[in-house]
GROMACS .gro file of C-alpha atoms in nm:
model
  267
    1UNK     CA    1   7.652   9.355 -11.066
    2UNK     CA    2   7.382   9.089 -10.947
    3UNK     CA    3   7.678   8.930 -10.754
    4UNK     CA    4   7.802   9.224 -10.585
    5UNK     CA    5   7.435   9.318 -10.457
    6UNK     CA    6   7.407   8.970 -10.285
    7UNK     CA    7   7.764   8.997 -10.114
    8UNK     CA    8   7.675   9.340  -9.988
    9UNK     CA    9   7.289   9.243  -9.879
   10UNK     CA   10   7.449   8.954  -9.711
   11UNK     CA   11   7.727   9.142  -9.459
   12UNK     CA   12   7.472   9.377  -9.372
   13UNK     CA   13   7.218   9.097  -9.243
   14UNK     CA   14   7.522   8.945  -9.066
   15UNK     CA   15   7.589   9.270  -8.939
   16UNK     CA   16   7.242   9.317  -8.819
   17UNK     CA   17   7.212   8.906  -8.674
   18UNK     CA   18   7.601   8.988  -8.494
   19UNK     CA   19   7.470   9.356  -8.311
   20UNK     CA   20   7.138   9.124  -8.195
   21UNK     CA   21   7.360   8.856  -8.091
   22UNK     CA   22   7.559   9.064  -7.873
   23UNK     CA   23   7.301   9.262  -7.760
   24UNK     CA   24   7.132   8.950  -7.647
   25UNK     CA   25   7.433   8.809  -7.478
   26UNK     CA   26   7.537   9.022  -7.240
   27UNK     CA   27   7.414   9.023  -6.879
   28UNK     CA   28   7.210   9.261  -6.705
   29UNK     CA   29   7.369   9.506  -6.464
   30UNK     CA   30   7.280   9.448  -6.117
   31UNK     CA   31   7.091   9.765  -5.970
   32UNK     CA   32   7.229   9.913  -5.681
   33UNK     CA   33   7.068   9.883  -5.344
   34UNK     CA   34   6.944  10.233  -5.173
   35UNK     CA   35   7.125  10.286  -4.850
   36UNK     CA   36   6.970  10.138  -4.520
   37UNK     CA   37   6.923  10.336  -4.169
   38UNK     CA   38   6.999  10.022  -3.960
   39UNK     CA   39   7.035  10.259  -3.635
   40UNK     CA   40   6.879  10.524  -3.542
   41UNK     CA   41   6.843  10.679  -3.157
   42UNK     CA   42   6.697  11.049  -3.050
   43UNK     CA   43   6.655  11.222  -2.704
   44UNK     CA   44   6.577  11.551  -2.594
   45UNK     CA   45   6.629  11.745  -2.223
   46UNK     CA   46   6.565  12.091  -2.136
   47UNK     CA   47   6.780  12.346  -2.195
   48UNK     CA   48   6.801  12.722  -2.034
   49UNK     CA   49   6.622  12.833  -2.400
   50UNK     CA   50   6.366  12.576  -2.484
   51UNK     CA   51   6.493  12.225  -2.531
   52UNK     CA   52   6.822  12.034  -2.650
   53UNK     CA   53   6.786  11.731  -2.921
   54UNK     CA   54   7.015  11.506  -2.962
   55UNK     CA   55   7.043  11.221  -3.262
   56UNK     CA   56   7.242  10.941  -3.311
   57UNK     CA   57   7.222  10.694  -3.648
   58UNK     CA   58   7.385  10.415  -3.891
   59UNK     CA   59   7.401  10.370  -4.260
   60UNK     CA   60   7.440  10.132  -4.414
   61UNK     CA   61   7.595  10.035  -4.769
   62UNK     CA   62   7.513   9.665  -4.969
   63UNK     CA   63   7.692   9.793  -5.256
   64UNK     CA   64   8.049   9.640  -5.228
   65UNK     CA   65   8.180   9.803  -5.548
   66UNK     CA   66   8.002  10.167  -5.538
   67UNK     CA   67   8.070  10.501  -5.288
   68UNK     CA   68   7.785  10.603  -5.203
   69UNK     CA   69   7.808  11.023  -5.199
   70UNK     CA   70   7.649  11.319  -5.176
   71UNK     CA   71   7.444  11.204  -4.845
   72UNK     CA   72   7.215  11.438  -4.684
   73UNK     CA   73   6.994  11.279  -4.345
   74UNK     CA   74   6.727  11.535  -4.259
   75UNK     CA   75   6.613  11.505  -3.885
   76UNK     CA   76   6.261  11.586  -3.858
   77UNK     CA   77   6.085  11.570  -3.481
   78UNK     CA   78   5.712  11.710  -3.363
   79UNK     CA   79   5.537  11.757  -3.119
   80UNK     CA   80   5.230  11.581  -2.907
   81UNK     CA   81   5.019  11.790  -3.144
   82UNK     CA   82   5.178  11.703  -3.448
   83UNK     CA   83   5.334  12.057  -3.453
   84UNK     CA   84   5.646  12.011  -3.659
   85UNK     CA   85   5.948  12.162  -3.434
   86UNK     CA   86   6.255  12.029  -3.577
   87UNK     CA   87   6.347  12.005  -3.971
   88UNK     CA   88   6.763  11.992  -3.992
   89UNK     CA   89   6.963  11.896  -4.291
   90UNK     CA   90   7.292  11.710  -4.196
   91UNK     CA   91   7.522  11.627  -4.523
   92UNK     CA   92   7.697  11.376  -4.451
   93UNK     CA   93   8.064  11.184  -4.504
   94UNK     CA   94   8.073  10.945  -4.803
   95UNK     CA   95   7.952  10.590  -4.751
   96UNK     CA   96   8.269  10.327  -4.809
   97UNK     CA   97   8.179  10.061  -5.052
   98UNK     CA   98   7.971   9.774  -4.846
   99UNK     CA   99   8.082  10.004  -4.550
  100UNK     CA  100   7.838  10.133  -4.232
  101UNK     CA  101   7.869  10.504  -4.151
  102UNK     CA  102   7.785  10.612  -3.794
  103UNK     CA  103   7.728  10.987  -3.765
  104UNK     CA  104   7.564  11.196  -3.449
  105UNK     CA  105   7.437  11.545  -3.425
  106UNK     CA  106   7.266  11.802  -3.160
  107UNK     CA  107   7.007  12.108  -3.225
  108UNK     CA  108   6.826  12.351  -3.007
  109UNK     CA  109   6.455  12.336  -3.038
  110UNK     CA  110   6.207  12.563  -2.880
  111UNK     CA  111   5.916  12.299  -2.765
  112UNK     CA  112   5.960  11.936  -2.679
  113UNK     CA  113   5.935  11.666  -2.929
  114UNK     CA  114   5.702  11.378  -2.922
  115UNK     CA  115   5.849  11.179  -3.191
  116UNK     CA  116   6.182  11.225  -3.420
  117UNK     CA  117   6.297  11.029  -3.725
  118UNK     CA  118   6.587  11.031  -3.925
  119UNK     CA  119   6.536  11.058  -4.340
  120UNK     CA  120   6.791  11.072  -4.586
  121UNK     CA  121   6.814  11.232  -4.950
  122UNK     CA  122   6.879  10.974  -5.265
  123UNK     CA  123   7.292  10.864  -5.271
  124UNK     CA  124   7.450  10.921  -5.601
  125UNK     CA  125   7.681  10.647  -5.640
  126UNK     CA  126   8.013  10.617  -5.849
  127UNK     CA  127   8.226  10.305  -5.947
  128UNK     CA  128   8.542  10.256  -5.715
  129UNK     CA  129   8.871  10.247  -5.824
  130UNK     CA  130   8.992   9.945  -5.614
  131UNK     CA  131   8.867   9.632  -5.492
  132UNK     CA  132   8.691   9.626  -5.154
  133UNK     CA  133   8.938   9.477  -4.970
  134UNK     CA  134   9.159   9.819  -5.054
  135UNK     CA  135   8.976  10.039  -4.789
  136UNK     CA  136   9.112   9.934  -4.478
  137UNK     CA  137   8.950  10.096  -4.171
  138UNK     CA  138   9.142  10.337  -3.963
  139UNK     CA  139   9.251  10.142  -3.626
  140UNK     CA  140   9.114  10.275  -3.277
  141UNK     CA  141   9.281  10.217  -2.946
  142UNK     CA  142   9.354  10.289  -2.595
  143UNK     CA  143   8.917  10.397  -2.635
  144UNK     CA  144   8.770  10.538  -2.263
  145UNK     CA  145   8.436  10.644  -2.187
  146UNK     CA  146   8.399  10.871  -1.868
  147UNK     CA  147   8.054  10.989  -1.742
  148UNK     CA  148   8.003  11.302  -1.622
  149UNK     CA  149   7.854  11.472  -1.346
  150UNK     CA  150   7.623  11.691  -1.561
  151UNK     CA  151   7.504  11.322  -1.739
  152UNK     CA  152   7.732  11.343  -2.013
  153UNK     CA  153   8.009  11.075  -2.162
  154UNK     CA  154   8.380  11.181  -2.212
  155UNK     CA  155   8.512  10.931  -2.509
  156UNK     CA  156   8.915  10.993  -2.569
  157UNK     CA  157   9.148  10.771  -2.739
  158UNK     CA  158   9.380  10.740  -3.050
  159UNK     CA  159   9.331  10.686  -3.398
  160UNK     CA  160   9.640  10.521  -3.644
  161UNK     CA  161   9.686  10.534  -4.017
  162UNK     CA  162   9.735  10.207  -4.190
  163UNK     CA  163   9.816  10.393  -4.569
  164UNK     CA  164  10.136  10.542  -4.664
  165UNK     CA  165   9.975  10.847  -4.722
  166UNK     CA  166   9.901  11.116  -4.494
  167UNK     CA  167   9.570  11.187  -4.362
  168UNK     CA  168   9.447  11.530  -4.387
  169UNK     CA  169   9.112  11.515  -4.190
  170UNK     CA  170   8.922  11.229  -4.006
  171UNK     CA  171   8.610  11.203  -3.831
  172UNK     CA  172   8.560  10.984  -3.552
  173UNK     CA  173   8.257  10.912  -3.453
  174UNK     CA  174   8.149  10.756  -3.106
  175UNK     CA  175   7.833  10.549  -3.018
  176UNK     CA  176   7.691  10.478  -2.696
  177UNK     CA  177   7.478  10.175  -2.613
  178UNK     CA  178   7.333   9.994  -2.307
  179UNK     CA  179   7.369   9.658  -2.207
  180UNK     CA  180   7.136   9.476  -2.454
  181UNK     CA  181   7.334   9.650  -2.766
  182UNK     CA  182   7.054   9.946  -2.812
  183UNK     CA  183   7.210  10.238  -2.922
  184UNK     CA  184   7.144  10.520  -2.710
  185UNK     CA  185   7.301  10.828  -2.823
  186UNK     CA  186   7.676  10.926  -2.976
  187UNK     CA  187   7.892  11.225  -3.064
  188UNK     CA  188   8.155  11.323  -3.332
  189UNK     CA  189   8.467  11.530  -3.319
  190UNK     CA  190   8.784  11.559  -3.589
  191UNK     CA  191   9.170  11.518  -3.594
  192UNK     CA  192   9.402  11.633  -3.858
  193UNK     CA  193   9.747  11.524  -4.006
  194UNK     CA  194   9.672  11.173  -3.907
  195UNK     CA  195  10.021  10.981  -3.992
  196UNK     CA  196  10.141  10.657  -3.997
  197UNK     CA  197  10.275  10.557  -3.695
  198UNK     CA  198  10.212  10.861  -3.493
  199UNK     CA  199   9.847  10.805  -3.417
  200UNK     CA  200   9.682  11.156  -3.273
  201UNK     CA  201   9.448  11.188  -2.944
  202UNK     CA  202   9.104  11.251  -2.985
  203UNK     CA  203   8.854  11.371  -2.736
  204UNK     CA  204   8.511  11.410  -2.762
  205UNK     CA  205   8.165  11.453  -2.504
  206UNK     CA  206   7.819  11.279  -2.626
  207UNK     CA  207   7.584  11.516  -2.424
  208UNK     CA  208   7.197  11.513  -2.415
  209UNK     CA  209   7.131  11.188  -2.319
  210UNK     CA  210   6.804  11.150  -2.097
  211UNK     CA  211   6.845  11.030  -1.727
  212UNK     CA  212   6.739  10.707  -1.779
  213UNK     CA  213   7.042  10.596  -2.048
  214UNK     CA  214   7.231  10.351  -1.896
  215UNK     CA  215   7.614  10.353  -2.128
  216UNK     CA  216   7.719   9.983  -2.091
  217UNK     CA  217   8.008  10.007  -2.369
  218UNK     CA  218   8.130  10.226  -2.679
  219UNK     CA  219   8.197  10.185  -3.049
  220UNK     CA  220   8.463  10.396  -3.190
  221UNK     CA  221   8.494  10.484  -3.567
  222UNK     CA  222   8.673  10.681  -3.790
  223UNK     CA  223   8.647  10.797  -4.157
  224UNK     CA  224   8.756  11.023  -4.419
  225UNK     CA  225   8.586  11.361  -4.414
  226UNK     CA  226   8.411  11.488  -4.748
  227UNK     CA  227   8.068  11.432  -4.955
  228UNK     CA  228   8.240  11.218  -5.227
  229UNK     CA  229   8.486  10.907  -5.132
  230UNK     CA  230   8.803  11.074  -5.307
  231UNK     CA  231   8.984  11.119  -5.011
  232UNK     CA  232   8.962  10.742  -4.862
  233UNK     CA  233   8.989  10.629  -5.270
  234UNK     CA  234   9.331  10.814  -5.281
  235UNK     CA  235   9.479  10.644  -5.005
  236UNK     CA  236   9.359  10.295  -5.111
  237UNK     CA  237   9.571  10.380  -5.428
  238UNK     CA  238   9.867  10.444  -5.258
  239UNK     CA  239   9.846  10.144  -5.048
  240UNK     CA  240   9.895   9.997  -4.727
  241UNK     CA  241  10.199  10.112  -4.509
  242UNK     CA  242  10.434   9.804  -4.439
  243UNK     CA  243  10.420   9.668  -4.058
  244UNK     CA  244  10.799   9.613  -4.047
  245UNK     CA  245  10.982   9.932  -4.108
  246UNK     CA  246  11.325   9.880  -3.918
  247UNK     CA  247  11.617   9.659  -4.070
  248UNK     CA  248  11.736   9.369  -3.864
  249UNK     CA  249  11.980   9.389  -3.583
  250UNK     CA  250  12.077   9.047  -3.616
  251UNK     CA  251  12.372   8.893  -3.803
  252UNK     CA  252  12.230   8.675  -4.080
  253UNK     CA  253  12.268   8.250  -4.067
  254UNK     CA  254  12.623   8.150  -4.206
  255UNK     CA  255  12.402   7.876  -4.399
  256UNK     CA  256  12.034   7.784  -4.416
  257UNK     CA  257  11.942   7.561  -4.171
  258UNK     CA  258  11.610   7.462  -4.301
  259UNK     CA  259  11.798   7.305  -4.596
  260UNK     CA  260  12.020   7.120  -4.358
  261UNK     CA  261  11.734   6.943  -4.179
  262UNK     CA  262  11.599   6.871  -4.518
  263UNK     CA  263  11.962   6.739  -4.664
  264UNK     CA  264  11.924   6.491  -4.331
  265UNK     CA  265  11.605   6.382  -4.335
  266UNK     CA  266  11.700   6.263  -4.680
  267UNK     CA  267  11.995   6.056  -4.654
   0.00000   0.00000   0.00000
């Protein structure tokens, strides 16, 4: 009886000194870093009913393994008083792992701003379900940028699919900026059924800029649209389209001629 005591004394301390053991062992998870405005550009002009304001930002993700979803930026603007005039809550897209997302927007305000500033509600994040180099951004081309008479930019080009999958929805998203690299103002617009291969037209007009915005050059991106990064996670998972889709025309070598050389060089 005294024996069996002892053995069963002893495997519980061992049990106790192996849960320590492993509790002491294994390394503390990293914590996530909050998202980062690293743009941000406003303007305002008159309008027939008070006055137009425009906005214009970047966001930033340092998390290369995490979505960042569920984003809400709040645009707030007063006046030369202090008056507040503007409070607007813009959810936004989902925020790719270690990703940037550029987004725009425009409201009608009934007195003049002195000051606006972008804010933006805590992310929630979730795990993703591939590797960052999965999420392959959506090619632009053919991109033009054609001012107006009224002051405002006309941005059209064409957006490709590099997955297999089909696109449902994207959002592409254009920024303007002078010639030292400032951003100055953008504008957003969408295209659907987005296909490999058979890359659709967008159009869109960034209006609201003030007089003195001198456009120098544009950056054109495009993205999933939804709060949560399902949509973009989905076509990681299905994985990149191949680049060579036709069989060759060509008849194939009667013998390899690489292994002739070789065979040569030898003797």
């Amino acid at each position: 009886m005294i024996l069996r005591s002892r053995t069963v004394s002893l495997l519980a301390l061992g049990a106790i000194c192996l849960t320590g053991c492993t509790s002491e062992e294994q390394p503390a998870q990293p914590a996530l870093k909050p998202l980062a405005l690293k743009e941000q550009a406003w303007s305002s002009v008159k309008s027939a009913d008070g006055y137009v304001v425009s906005w214009a930002g970047v966001l930033s993700n340092a998390n290369p393994w995490h979505f960042g979803e569920h984003v809400v930026a709040t645009i707030v603007g007063h006046d030369a008083k202090g008056a507040e005039v503007i409070r607007f809550p813009q959810p936004l897209d989902a925020v790719s792992p270690g990703g940037q997302l550029a987004f725009a927007g425009q409201r009608n305000v009934p007195r003049k701003p002195a000051k606006v500033a972008i804010e933006y509600r805590t992310v929630k994040w979730r795990l993703a379900g591939r590797i960052p180099s999965a999420f392959h951004k959506f090619p632009v081309s053919r991109v033009q940028t054609l001012p107006q008479k009224d002051g405002s930019y006309v941005v059209k080009g064409f957006v490709d699919n590099p997955y297999t999958l089909p696109v449902g929805t994207l959002v592409v998203n254009a920024l303007l900026r002078d010639k030292s690299g400032k951003l100055v103002g953008g504008g957003s617009t969408f295209v659907d059924d987005v296909r490999t291969g058979r890359p659709p037209r967008f159009v869109l007009t960034v209006s609201g800029l003030p007089k003195s915005a001198k456009v120098a050059t544009t950056e054109v991106t495009a993205r999933t649209w939804g709060s949560t990064g399902k949509p973009y996670e989905e076509l990681a998972l299905a994985g990149i389209a191949p680049v060579h889709t036709a069989k060759p025309t060509t008849e194939p070598f009667t013998e390899d001629r690489s292994t002739q050389l070789i065979s040569e060089y030898k003797q």
